Amino acid sequence: MLLEELEEIPSIGTRVRISHYDIDILDVQDNMIKQVRVTPIKSLQASVQNH
């Protein structure tokens, strides 16, 4: 999913927003994304209250 959005291997420290999430690239090795941090933009409580 990330590679479809970015269309290339990102460098460490890159941040991308997909839907309601910020995704930080933490580790890239051997042309693969090894580790990311996914952070919801809205809190879970706010998301639940809106539905």
Coordinates of C-alpha atoms in Angstrom, one line a residue:
M1 CA 0.0 0.0 0.0
L2 CA 2.8 2.4 0.9
L3 CA 4.7 1.7 -2.3
E4 CA 1.5 2.3 -4.4
E5 CA 1.1 5.7 -2.8
L6 CA 4.8 6.7 -2.9
E7 CA 5.7 5.0 -6.2
E8 CA 9.3 4.5 -4.9
I9 CA 11.3 3.3 -1.9
P10 CA 11.2 6.2 0.6
S11 CA 14.1 7.3 2.7
I12 CA 14.1 7.0 6.5
G13 CA 12.2 9.8 8.1
T14 CA 9.7 10.3 5.3
R15 CA 6.1 10.9 6.5
V16 CA 3.1 10.2 4.3
R17 CA -0.6 10.7 5.1
I18 CA -3.0 8.1 3.9
S19 CA -6.6 8.5 4.7
H20 CA -6.8 9.4 8.4
Y21 CA -3.3 8.2 9.3
D22 CA 0.3 9.6 9.4
I23 CA 2.8 7.0 8.4
D24 CA 6.5 7.5 9.3
I25 CA 9.2 5.5 7.7
L26 CA 11.5 4.2 10.4
D27 CA 13.7 1.6 8.6
V28 CA 14.5 0.8 5.0
Q29 CA 16.8 -2.1 4.0
D30 CA 17.6 -3.9 0.8
N31 CA 14.9 -2.0 -1.2
M32 CA 12.2 -2.9 1.4
I33 CA 10.3 -0.9 3.9
K34 CA 11.1 -2.8 7.2
Q35 CA 9.5 -0.6 9.9
V36 CA 6.9 2.1 10.0
R37 CA 5.0 4.0 12.7
V38 CA 1.2 4.5 12.0
T39 CA -0.4 7.3 13.9
P40 CA -4.2 8.1 13.6
I41 CA -4.8 11.8 12.9
K42 CA -7.9 11.8 15.1
S43 CA -8.1 10.0 18.4
L44 CA -10.1 6.8 18.5
Q45 CA -12.6 8.4 20.8
A46 CA -13.3 11.2 18.3
S47 CA -13.6 8.7 15.5
V48 CA -16.1 6.6 17.4
Q49 CA -18.2 9.7 18.4
N50 CA -18.5 10.8 14.8
H51 CA -20.1 7.5 13.8

